[in-house]
Short mmCIF file of C-alpha atoms in Angstrom, two decimals:
data_model
loop_
_atom_site.label_atom_id
_atom_site.label_comp_id
_atom_site.label_asym_id
_atom_site.label_seq_id
_atom_site.Cartn_x
_atom_site.Cartn_y
_atom_site.Cartn_z
CA MET A 1 23.24 0.97 127.44
CA ASN A 2 25.56 0.34 124.48
CA ILE A 3 23.92 -1.14 121.35
CA ARG A 4 25.81 -2.73 118.46
CA LEU A 5 24.30 -2.75 114.97
CA ASP A 6 25.40 -5.00 112.08
CA ILE A 7 24.46 -3.28 108.85
CA GLU A 8 24.15 -4.23 105.18
CA TYR A 9 23.72 -1.62 102.46
CA ASP A 10 23.65 -1.14 98.72
CA GLY A 11 25.87 1.94 98.44
CA THR A 12 24.84 2.85 94.88
CA GLU A 13 22.49 5.69 95.81
CA PHE A 14 24.35 7.01 98.88
CA PHE A 15 27.16 9.52 99.33
CA GLY A 16 29.07 7.11 101.54
CA TRP A 17 28.80 6.25 105.23
CA GLN A 18 29.61 9.55 106.91
CA VAL A 19 27.04 12.26 107.62
CA GLN A 20 27.11 15.11 105.10
CA GLN A 21 24.92 18.19 105.09
CA ASN A 22 21.95 17.78 102.70
CA LEU A 23 23.29 14.58 101.10
CA PRO A 24 21.90 11.07 101.65
CA THR A 25 24.43 8.98 103.61
CA ILE A 26 24.07 5.76 105.55
CA GLN A 27 25.08 7.27 108.89
CA GLY A 28 22.74 10.18 108.17
CA HIS A 29 19.74 7.89 107.60
CA LEU A 30 20.56 5.85 110.72
CA GLU A 31 21.05 8.83 113.04
CA ALA A 32 17.83 10.43 111.77
CA ALA A 33 15.91 7.21 112.50
CA LEU A 34 17.50 6.88 115.96
CA GLN A 35 16.72 10.50 116.79
CA GLN A 36 13.09 10.00 115.81
CA VAL A 37 12.78 7.06 118.24
CA VAL A 38 14.84 8.40 121.15
CA LYS A 39 13.69 12.03 120.76
CA SER A 40 17.22 13.36 121.21
CA ARG A 41 20.44 13.49 119.21
CA VAL A 42 22.19 10.09 119.02
CA ILE A 43 25.77 9.72 117.79
CA LEU A 44 26.49 6.54 115.88
CA VAL A 45 30.10 5.28 115.70
CA GLY A 46 30.82 3.33 112.51
CA ALA A 47 33.72 0.88 112.13
CA GLY A 48 34.66 1.95 108.61
CA ARG A 49 33.84 5.13 106.69
CA THR A 50 32.96 3.66 103.32
CA ASP A 51 33.12 6.05 100.35
CA SER A 52 30.34 7.12 98.04
CA GLY A 53 28.93 4.12 96.14
CA VAL A 54 30.74 1.48 98.23
CA HIS A 55 28.59 -1.38 99.58
CA ALA A 56 28.62 -3.24 102.88
CA LEU A 57 27.56 -6.70 103.96
CA GLY A 58 29.01 -6.42 107.47
CA GLN A 59 29.41 -2.79 108.56
CA VAL A 60 29.37 -2.48 112.37
CA ALA A 61 28.29 0.55 114.40
CA ASN A 62 27.36 1.31 118.00
CA PHE A 63 25.47 3.97 119.95
CA ASN A 64 25.01 4.73 123.63
CA LEU A 65 21.73 5.40 125.42
CA ASP A 66 21.81 7.09 128.84
CA SER A 67 18.71 5.32 130.11
CA PRO A 68 18.14 1.56 129.72
CA GLY A 69 15.32 2.45 127.28
CA ARG A 70 11.96 0.90 126.42
CA ILE A 71 13.28 -1.02 123.43
CA GLU A 72 14.99 -4.36 124.04
CA PRO A 73 18.36 -4.59 122.21
CA TRP A 74 17.28 -7.33 119.76
CA ARG A 75 14.21 -5.26 118.78
CA TRP A 76 16.24 -2.29 117.52
CA LYS A 77 16.79 -4.03 114.17
CA LEU A 78 13.03 -4.29 113.61
CA VAL A 79 12.35 -0.72 114.73
CA LEU A 80 15.08 0.75 112.53
CA ASN A 81 14.36 -1.43 109.49
CA SER A 82 10.76 -0.21 109.53
CA MET A 83 12.06 3.37 109.14
CA LEU A 84 15.02 2.89 106.77
CA PRO A 85 15.08 2.67 102.95
CA PRO A 86 15.18 -0.97 101.70
CA THR A 87 18.78 -0.46 100.53
CA ILE A 88 19.89 -0.18 104.20
CA ARG A 89 19.13 -3.16 106.43
CA ILE A 90 20.05 -3.77 110.07
CA VAL A 91 21.00 -7.44 110.06
CA ASP A 92 21.52 -7.70 113.82
CA SER A 93 21.21 -5.57 116.97
CA ARG A 94 22.38 -6.46 120.47
CA ALA A 95 23.65 -5.07 123.77
CA VAL A 96 27.45 -4.93 124.12
CA PRO A 97 29.72 -3.97 127.05
CA ASN A 98 29.85 -0.22 127.73
CA ASP A 99 33.45 0.07 126.52
CA PHE A 100 32.73 -1.45 123.09
CA HIS A 101 33.67 1.05 120.36
CA ALA A 102 32.93 -0.11 116.79
CA GLN A 103 35.89 1.74 115.30
CA LYS A 104 38.59 1.65 117.99
CA ASN A 105 38.07 -1.99 118.97
CA ALA A 106 38.19 -3.33 115.41
CA LEU A 107 41.10 -5.75 114.97
CA SER A 108 40.79 -6.07 111.22
CA LYS A 109 38.51 -5.30 108.29
CA ILE A 110 37.77 -7.51 105.31
CA TYR A 111 36.90 -5.93 101.97
CA GLU A 112 36.00 -7.60 98.68
CA TYR A 113 36.44 -6.13 95.22
CA ARG A 114 34.41 -8.04 92.63
CA VAL A 115 35.26 -7.96 88.93
CA LEU A 116 32.99 -9.43 86.27
CA ASN A 117 35.28 -10.27 83.37
CA GLN A 118 33.02 -11.03 80.40
CA PRO A 119 32.02 -9.28 77.17
CA CYS A 120 28.80 -7.82 78.63
CA ALA A 121 27.69 -6.29 81.93
CA SER A 122 25.33 -8.01 84.37
CA ALA A 123 21.67 -7.06 84.71
CA LEU A 124 21.26 -8.68 88.13
CA ASP A 125 24.48 -8.05 90.06
CA ARG A 126 24.91 -4.43 91.17
CA ARG A 127 27.92 -5.24 93.31
CA VAL A 128 30.54 -5.69 90.55
CA TYR A 129 32.90 -3.78 88.34
CA PHE A 130 32.41 -4.91 84.76
CA CYS A 131 35.61 -5.47 82.75
CA PRO A 132 35.13 -6.66 79.14
CA ARG A 133 38.78 -7.01 78.09
CA PRO A 134 40.69 -10.29 78.53
CA MET A 135 42.90 -10.25 81.64
CA ASP A 136 45.91 -12.32 82.68
CA TRP A 137 44.56 -13.41 86.05
CA ASP A 138 47.57 -15.62 86.82
CA ALA A 139 49.90 -12.62 86.51
CA ILE A 140 47.59 -10.61 88.78
CA ARG A 141 47.71 -13.40 91.36
CA ARG A 142 51.53 -13.22 91.41
CA ALA A 143 51.40 -9.48 92.15
CA LEU A 144 49.34 -9.82 95.34
CA PRO A 145 51.92 -11.16 97.88
CA HIS A 146 53.98 -7.97 97.48
CA PHE A 147 51.31 -6.06 99.43
CA ILE A 148 51.38 -8.31 102.51
CA GLY A 149 52.98 -6.86 105.62
CA THR A 150 53.32 -3.60 107.53
CA LYS A 151 54.30 -1.00 104.93
CA ASP A 152 53.95 2.64 104.05
CA PHE A 153 51.04 2.65 101.62
CA ARG A 154 51.29 6.34 100.69
CA SER A 155 51.32 5.41 96.98
CA PHE A 156 47.74 4.16 97.39
CA LYS A 157 46.25 7.04 99.41
CA GLY A 158 43.50 9.24 97.97
CA ALA A 159 44.67 12.83 97.50
CA LYS A 160 42.23 14.50 99.87
CA ALA A 161 42.84 12.26 102.89
CA ASP A 162 44.67 13.79 105.87
CA VAL A 163 46.17 11.17 108.16
CA VAL A 164 48.88 11.02 110.84
CA THR A 165 50.64 8.07 109.26
CA THR A 166 50.31 6.21 105.97
CA VAL A 167 51.72 2.97 107.43
CA ARG A 168 49.18 0.14 107.43
CA THR A 169 49.25 -3.64 107.86
CA VAL A 170 47.76 -5.87 105.16
CA THR A 171 47.46 -9.50 106.31
CA ARG A 172 45.70 -10.99 103.29
CA PHE A 173 45.29 -10.11 99.60
CA GLU A 174 43.87 -12.98 97.58
CA LEU A 175 42.12 -13.52 94.28
CA ILE A 176 39.29 -16.04 94.20
CA GLU A 177 37.43 -17.24 91.14
CA ASP A 178 33.80 -17.31 92.20
CA MET A 179 32.36 -20.50 90.73
CA SER A 180 28.76 -19.29 91.08
CA ARG A 181 29.24 -17.22 87.92
CA ARG A 182 31.56 -17.57 84.94
CA GLY A 183 34.04 -14.68 84.77
CA LEU A 184 33.49 -13.49 88.34
CA TYR A 185 36.78 -12.75 90.11
CA VAL A 186 36.86 -11.60 93.73
CA PHE A 187 39.76 -9.83 95.43
CA GLN A 188 39.73 -10.36 99.21
CA VAL A 189 41.76 -7.94 101.33
CA GLU A 190 42.19 -8.03 105.08
CA GLY A 191 44.06 -5.51 107.20
CA SER A 192 44.07 -3.60 110.46
CA GLY A 193 42.88 -0.52 108.61
CA PHE A 194 43.03 1.09 105.19
CA LEU A 195 43.76 4.57 103.87
CA LYS A 196 41.08 6.36 101.88
CA GLN A 197 40.72 4.65 98.45
CA MET A 198 43.62 2.32 99.32
CA VAL A 199 41.83 -0.95 98.43
CA ARG A 200 40.48 0.44 95.15
CA THR A 201 43.91 1.76 94.17
CA MET A 202 45.64 -1.52 95.10
CA VAL A 203 43.16 -3.34 92.84
CA GLY A 204 43.58 -0.73 90.08
CA THR A 205 47.35 -1.25 90.19
CA VAL A 206 47.26 -5.05 90.00
CA MET A 207 44.67 -4.83 87.20
CA ASP A 208 47.42 -3.10 85.18
CA VAL A 209 49.39 -6.31 85.61
CA GLY A 210 46.44 -8.22 84.15
CA LYS A 211 46.49 -5.91 81.11
CA GLY A 212 50.24 -6.51 80.60
CA LEU A 213 51.10 -2.87 81.41
CA ARG A 214 53.09 -3.77 84.54
CA LYS A 215 54.88 -6.86 85.86
CA PRO A 216 54.05 -8.53 89.19
CA GLU A 217 57.48 -7.59 90.60
CA ASP A 218 56.87 -3.90 89.70
CA MET A 219 54.73 -3.76 92.85
CA VAL A 220 57.88 -3.52 94.99
CA ASP A 221 58.98 -0.22 93.45
CA ILE A 222 55.45 1.17 93.32
CA ILE A 223 55.05 0.66 97.07
CA ARG A 224 58.57 1.97 97.74
CA ALA A 225 57.89 5.16 95.74
CA ARG A 226 55.49 6.50 98.44
CA ASN A 227 53.95 8.55 95.62
CA ARG A 228 50.37 8.30 94.34
CA MET A 229 51.62 8.90 90.77
CA ALA A 230 53.50 5.59 90.85
CA ALA A 231 50.35 3.47 91.36
CA GLY A 232 47.47 2.67 88.99
CA ARG A 233 44.00 4.11 88.88
CA THR A 234 41.41 4.08 91.65
CA MET A 235 38.81 1.48 90.65
CA PRO A 236 35.12 2.52 90.60
CA ALA A 237 33.21 2.18 93.88
CA SER A 238 30.56 -0.23 92.54
CA GLY A 239 32.85 -3.29 92.91
CA LEU A 240 33.89 -2.63 96.52
CA CYS A 241 32.14 -4.09 99.56
CA LEU A 242 32.98 -4.02 103.28
CA VAL A 243 32.39 -7.68 104.05
CA SER A 244 33.12 -7.95 107.77
CA ILE A 245 34.90 -6.52 110.79
CA LYS A 246 36.79 -8.68 113.26
CA TYR A 247 36.75 -7.92 117.00
CA GLN A 248 38.44 -9.63 119.94
CA MET G 1 19.98 -15.44 59.00
CA ASN G 2 18.90 -16.82 62.37
CA ILE G 3 20.38 -15.07 65.44
CA ARG G 4 20.38 -16.49 68.96
CA LEU G 5 20.44 -14.16 71.98
CA ASP G 6 21.35 -15.18 75.56
CA ILE G 7 19.70 -12.72 77.91
CA GLU G 8 20.00 -11.74 81.57
CA TYR G 9 17.44 -9.53 83.28
CA ASP G 10 16.38 -8.16 86.63
CA GLY G 11 12.64 -8.79 86.41
CA THR G 12 11.67 -6.47 89.28
CA GLU G 13 10.45 -3.58 87.14
CA PHE G 14 9.00 -5.56 84.21
CA PHE G 15 5.61 -7.13 83.56
CA GLY G 16 7.22 -10.41 82.55
CA TRP G 17 8.75 -11.59 79.29
CA GLN G 18 5.83 -11.47 76.89
CA VAL G 19 4.79 -8.34 74.96
CA GLN G 20 1.84 -6.53 76.51
CA GLN G 21 0.18 -3.40 75.20
CA ASN G 22 1.47 -0.29 77.02
CA LEU G 23 3.33 -2.25 79.72
CA PRO G 24 7.12 -2.62 79.99
CA THR G 25 8.12 -6.23 79.21
CA ILE G 26 11.44 -7.79 78.27
CA GLN G 27 10.27 -9.04 74.88
CA GLY G 28 8.70 -5.62 74.26
CA HIS G 29 11.97 -3.78 74.94
CA LEU G 30 13.93 -6.22 72.77
CA GLU G 31 11.53 -6.14 69.81
CA ALA G 32 11.41 -2.33 69.93
CA ALA G 33 15.22 -2.17 69.84
CA LEU G 34 15.41 -4.71 66.99
CA GLN G 35 12.79 -2.83 65.00
CA GLN G 36 14.73 0.41 65.40
CA VAL G 37 17.85 -1.22 63.96
CA VAL G 38 16.28 -3.32 61.20
CA LYS G 39 13.57 -0.75 60.25
CA SER G 40 10.88 -3.40 60.08
CA ARG G 41 8.91 -5.57 62.51
CA VAL G 42 11.01 -8.40 64.03
CA ILE G 43 9.46 -11.27 65.94
CA LEU G 44 11.52 -12.63 68.79
CA VAL G 45 10.91 -16.20 69.99
CA GLY G 46 11.69 -16.69 73.69
CA ALA G 47 12.41 -20.06 75.30
CA GLY G 48 10.40 -19.41 78.46
CA ARG G 49 7.68 -16.85 79.17
CA THR G 50 8.75 -15.69 82.62
CA ASP G 51 6.05 -13.99 84.70
CA SER G 52 5.99 -10.46 86.04
CA GLY G 53 8.89 -9.89 88.47
CA VAL G 54 10.73 -13.13 87.62
CA HIS G 55 14.45 -12.80 86.79
CA ALA G 56 16.66 -14.55 84.25
CA LEU G 57 20.36 -15.33 84.06
CA GLY G 58 20.05 -17.52 80.96
CA GLN G 59 16.94 -16.73 78.93
CA VAL G 60 17.37 -17.71 75.27
CA ALA G 61 15.62 -16.14 72.27
CA ASN G 62 16.05 -16.09 68.50
CA PHE G 63 14.98 -13.97 65.55
CA ASN G 64 15.20 -14.34 61.78
CA LEU G 65 16.47 -11.76 59.31
CA ASP G 66 15.60 -12.16 55.63
CA SER G 67 18.82 -10.58 54.39
CA PRO G 68 22.26 -11.47 55.78
CA GLY G 69 22.36 -7.95 57.26
CA ARG G 70 25.07 -5.40 57.90
CA ILE G 71 25.57 -6.42 61.53
CA GLU G 72 27.78 -9.40 62.26
CA PRO G 73 26.09 -11.88 64.65
CA TRP G 74 28.51 -11.32 67.55
CA ARG G 75 27.96 -7.53 67.30
CA TRP G 76 24.22 -7.75 67.98
CA LYS G 77 24.87 -7.93 71.74
CA LEU G 78 26.74 -4.60 71.65
CA VAL G 79 24.16 -2.91 69.43
CA LEU G 80 21.22 -4.04 71.55
CA ASN G 81 22.90 -3.40 74.92
CA SER G 82 23.51 0.20 73.89
CA MET G 83 19.72 0.63 73.42
CA LEU G 84 18.34 -1.44 76.32
CA PRO G 85 17.80 -0.46 79.98
CA PRO G 86 20.70 -1.64 82.24
CA THR G 87 18.37 -4.21 83.84
CA ILE G 88 18.27 -6.14 80.52
CA ARG G 89 21.63 -7.34 79.16
CA ILE G 90 22.39 -9.45 76.10
CA VAL G 91 25.13 -11.75 77.35
CA ASP G 92 25.80 -13.40 74.00
CA SER G 93 24.66 -13.21 70.37
CA ARG G 94 25.55 -15.63 67.57
CA ALA G 95 24.34 -17.13 64.31
CA VAL G 96 22.52 -20.47 64.62
CA PRO G 97 21.18 -22.93 62.00
CA ASN G 98 18.00 -21.73 60.29
CA ASP G 99 15.86 -24.38 61.97
CA PHE G 100 16.89 -23.37 65.52
CA HIS G 101 13.77 -22.37 67.52
CA ALA G 102 14.48 -21.14 71.08
CA GLN G 103 11.24 -22.53 72.46
CA LYS G 104 10.53 -25.71 70.45
CA ASN G 105 14.13 -27.00 70.51
CA ALA G 106 14.57 -26.58 74.27
CA LEU G 107 15.26 -29.95 75.91
CA SER G 108 15.00 -28.70 79.48
CA LYS G 109 14.85 -25.56 81.59
CA ILE G 110 16.56 -24.93 84.90
CA TYR G 111 15.00 -22.57 87.41
CA GLU G 112 16.27 -21.47 90.82
CA TYR G 113 14.15 -20.25 93.71
CA ARG G 114 16.29 -18.49 96.33
CA VAL G 115 15.15 -18.10 99.94
CA LEU G 116 17.01 -15.95 102.44
CA ASN G 117 16.15 -17.41 105.85
CA GLN G 118 17.31 -14.89 108.44
CA PRO G 119 15.65 -12.36 110.76
CA CYS G 120 16.14 -9.42 108.37
CA ALA G 121 15.92 -8.81 104.63
CA SER G 122 18.94 -8.17 102.41
CA ALA G 123 19.87 -4.71 101.15
CA LEU G 124 22.09 -6.01 98.35
CA ASP G 125 20.41 -9.12 96.94
CA ARG G 126 17.27 -8.38 94.91
CA ARG G 127 16.97 -11.95 93.70
CA VAL G 128 15.66 -13.58 96.89
CA TYR G 129 12.50 -14.21 98.83
CA PHE G 130 13.05 -13.18 102.44
CA CYS G 131 11.71 -15.60 105.06
CA PRO G 132 12.31 -14.59 108.71
CA ARG G 133 10.71 -17.60 110.47
CA PRO G 134 12.78 -20.69 111.35
CA MET G 135 12.29 -23.50 108.83
CA ASP G 136 12.87 -27.26 109.02
CA TRP G 137 15.06 -27.51 105.91
CA ASP G 138 15.73 -31.23 106.40
CA ALA G 139 12.01 -31.97 106.23
CA ILE G 140 11.74 -29.81 103.10
CA ARG G 141 14.56 -31.79 101.52
CA ARG G 142 12.66 -35.05 102.13
CA ALA G 143 9.61 -33.67 100.30
CA LEU G 144 11.42 -32.95 97.03
CA PRO G 145 11.86 -36.46 95.52
CA HIS G 146 8.07 -36.87 95.33
CA PHE G 147 8.00 -34.36 92.46
CA ILE G 148 10.48 -36.22 90.24
CA GLY G 149 9.05 -37.94 87.18
CA THR G 150 6.40 -37.50 84.50
CA LYS G 151 3.24 -36.55 86.35
CA ASP G 152 0.06 -34.55 86.05
CA PHE G 153 0.96 -31.28 87.81
CA ARG G 154 -2.53 -29.74 87.63
CA SER G 155 -2.42 -29.06 91.40
CA PHE G 156 0.39 -26.56 90.73
CA LYS G 157 -1.06 -24.74 87.71
CA GLY G 158 -1.94 -21.03 87.89
CA ALA G 159 -5.71 -20.47 87.51
CA LYS G 160 -5.61 -18.38 84.33
CA ALA G 161 -3.39 -20.70 82.30
CA ASP G 162 -5.02 -22.55 79.37
CA VAL G 163 -3.00 -25.58 78.27
CA VAL G 164 -3.65 -28.77 76.30
CA THR G 165 -2.18 -31.02 78.96
CA THR G 166 -0.99 -30.51 82.55
CA VAL G 167 1.42 -33.45 82.38
CA ARG G 168 5.05 -32.37 82.76
CA THR G 169 8.38 -34.08 83.46
CA VAL G 170 10.51 -32.90 86.39
CA THR G 171 14.00 -34.42 86.30
CA ARG G 172 15.56 -32.60 89.26
CA PHE G 173 14.32 -30.81 92.38
CA GLU G 174 17.09 -30.13 94.86
CA LEU G 175 17.78 -27.85 97.80
CA ILE G 176 21.28 -26.39 98.09
CA GLU G 177 22.59 -24.36 100.98
CA ASP G 178 24.55 -21.54 99.34
CA MET G 179 27.72 -21.13 101.39
CA SER G 180 28.39 -17.62 100.05
CA ARG G 181 25.81 -16.28 102.48
CA ARG G 182 24.49 -17.58 105.80
CA GLY G 183 20.80 -18.48 105.59
CA LEU G 184 20.67 -18.61 101.79
CA TYR G 185 18.82 -21.69 100.51
CA VAL G 186 18.45 -22.36 96.79
CA PHE G 187 15.87 -24.68 95.20
CA GLN G 188 17.03 -25.96 91.81
CA VAL G 189 14.39 -27.39 89.49
CA GLU G 190 14.92 -28.89 86.07
CA GLY G 191 12.28 -30.13 83.69
CA SER G 192 11.20 -30.34 80.07
CA GLY G 193 8.74 -27.54 80.68
CA PHE G 194 6.66 -26.01 83.45
CA LEU G 195 3.06 -24.85 83.79
CA LYS G 196 2.37 -21.22 84.64
CA GLN G 197 3.41 -20.58 88.27
CA MET G 198 4.26 -24.29 88.69
CA VAL G 199 7.75 -23.79 90.18
CA ARG G 200 6.59 -21.10 92.60
CA THR G 201 3.67 -23.25 93.75
CA MET G 202 5.88 -26.35 94.16
CA VAL G 203 8.20 -24.26 96.36
CA GLY G 204 5.24 -22.77 98.27
CA THR G 205 3.97 -26.28 98.99
CA VAL G 206 7.28 -27.67 100.26
CA MET G 207 7.78 -24.50 102.34
CA ASP G 208 4.63 -25.60 104.24
CA VAL G 209 6.60 -28.73 105.14
CA GLY G 210 9.34 -26.51 106.54
CA LYS G 211 6.78 -24.73 108.72
CA GLY G 212 5.47 -28.08 110.04
CA LEU G 213 2.06 -27.59 108.38
CA ARG G 214 2.50 -30.60 106.07
CA LYS G 215 4.59 -33.77 106.06
CA PRO G 216 7.03 -34.70 103.27
CA GLU G 217 4.87 -37.71 102.31
CA ASP G 218 1.79 -35.47 101.97
CA MET G 219 3.23 -34.46 98.57
CA VAL G 220 1.94 -37.74 97.08
CA ASP G 221 -1.70 -36.91 97.76
CA ILE G 222 -1.31 -33.25 96.82
CA ILE G 223 0.01 -34.22 93.37
CA ARG G 224 -2.65 -36.95 93.01
CA ALA G 225 -5.47 -34.50 93.83
CA ARG G 226 -5.02 -32.66 90.49
CA ASN G 227 -6.61 -29.68 92.22
CA ARG G 228 -4.97 -26.30 92.85
CA MET G 229 -6.73 -26.10 96.25
CA ALA G 230 -4.70 -29.07 97.50
CA ALA G 231 -1.31 -27.33 97.06
CA GLY G 232 0.29 -24.47 98.99
CA ARG G 233 0.63 -20.86 98.04
CA THR G 234 2.35 -19.42 94.98
CA MET G 235 5.62 -17.91 96.20
CA PRO G 236 6.42 -14.29 95.27
CA ALA G 237 8.18 -13.72 91.94
CA SER G 238 11.27 -12.00 93.43
CA GLY G 239 12.92 -15.31 94.40
CA LEU G 240 12.53 -17.01 91.01
CA CYS G 241 15.15 -16.98 88.27
CA LEU G 242 15.38 -18.76 84.90
CA VAL G 243 18.99 -19.95 85.14
CA SER G 244 19.55 -21.79 81.86
CA ILE G 245 18.03 -23.65 78.94
CA LYS G 246 19.48 -26.87 77.60
CA TYR G 247 19.52 -27.64 73.86
CA GLN G 248 20.75 -30.66 71.91
#
C-alpha cells in the first residue's frame, strides 16, 4: 500500500528536510516515527528537499508498505502526530495509487518568500524576513517578469549543489501586498523545480532593485551571465515556505 | 515627557501583561528594561491587562519621564528592542501629550479569537485554538448579534475578578473566514472594555452553538441570567489576541 502524507512544519529548529546523521531533520523525525510503528525501516520520498530553517505548509511525501497494514490510511496522520514534535504536523494522510511518487510526479511547486518591511521585527510571525529599510516595491515588481520562462538559472544556484542541468522553468513570480498586516510583502514563485537556494537568491537579487542598487532590466544580464557572482545575496531561510505541490 | 509604546507580543511563554513577583510578564520585562536605561523606577501604564498566554499585535502603553531625557522618543523602540526577548517587540514609540493615559483614554479595544477548524493542528501558527470537530459556523454567526449593545455581562466574567460594575458595551462581534488558510475562522470583538475572560467565554458559549448544544437565540437567556454557570466554557488563551486600541 502506498500512503501519501501532506506535511506542515516550522523549519526554524530543523536542519532541513533530508535525513542527516545526528542532526534533527523533518525526514529524520518522520522515518523514525514510521519505523517505530511498522517495526522495520521505511523510506519516505519527499517532494522537495527544503533547506535548513525553511518552512512548509504543503510538503508532500509518500511511503510504501508491503502488507496492507493494520492502520487505515486516514489514521496515519493521528498516529504520526502523536509521536512528532508540535512543529511538525501531518495535515492529511491517504492511500494513493501504487505508482504515485511524491517527487517524480510533481508538476510544479509553489514557494512563498515573506518580507516584513517595517522599522521593527515581529514578535508573533516566525515565518518572515524582517527588513527595516524603505524599499521601492514598484521597482521590484518590474524586475519579476524577467525570470518567467525556461532558462538556465545557474546564476542563482547554491555553490555546493551538484546537478545535471541548471535549466529550470519558472511559470510565476509575483509580489503580493498582504493586507492582513501593514508592511507584509509576499513573493510567490511557481515552477517545475528549483535549484538549491534558487528562490532565495532570486529574491535577494530583486531586493537589490528595491534598494536602488540594480535596475529591473539588469535581471536580463544577471540571468545571461550563468555565474553566481552576478546575482545578489541568498536571503535568510526564515522567510521561505514551501506552500504547495501540484500533481496531475 | 510622556512616551507612548505600541507593543506586539507572543503571549505563550508569559504570565500575562501585569507585573507579578518572580514570574515573567510583559509589563515586568518592559519596566525592568526601562529601569535599566533610566536608572530609576518607571511605571508603565498598559491599555489592557491581557491574561496569561494571550497575545497582542497592538497593545498600547505609556510612561512619564521627569526630565526631557537623552533618548529621542522614536529611538525608544530601538533601545528597548535591543534589551527585550524576541517574543516582545516595540513596534512604535513616540512622544504624546502629557495628559495621554493608555488605559483611561482608550475609546475601544479590538480583540480577535482565531479558531483553526481542521482535523490536525498547525505547526506554524501559534496564535490559534485548534478545533478538529466539524462546526456549524452559520449557526454561530446567527448567535453573535445578541451580544451587541450595553448589557450586564456578569455571565461571562471570570470568577476571581473584582469589579465595580459588570455592565459593558460591545459594539461589534463578527465571524470572518480567513481566506489565507482553509479552516481558519476569526472572531472579531470590539467594545469599550471587557471583563476578565469575557471574550474567551463569549467565544466558548457561541462555540456550543456550533456543536449543536445550544441555539443562537439561547444567548438572550444566557446573558439575562447574570450567572457564570449559564454560559459556556472559557476558551484557551492561545487563540486570543489584542489587535488594537482606539483613541480619540
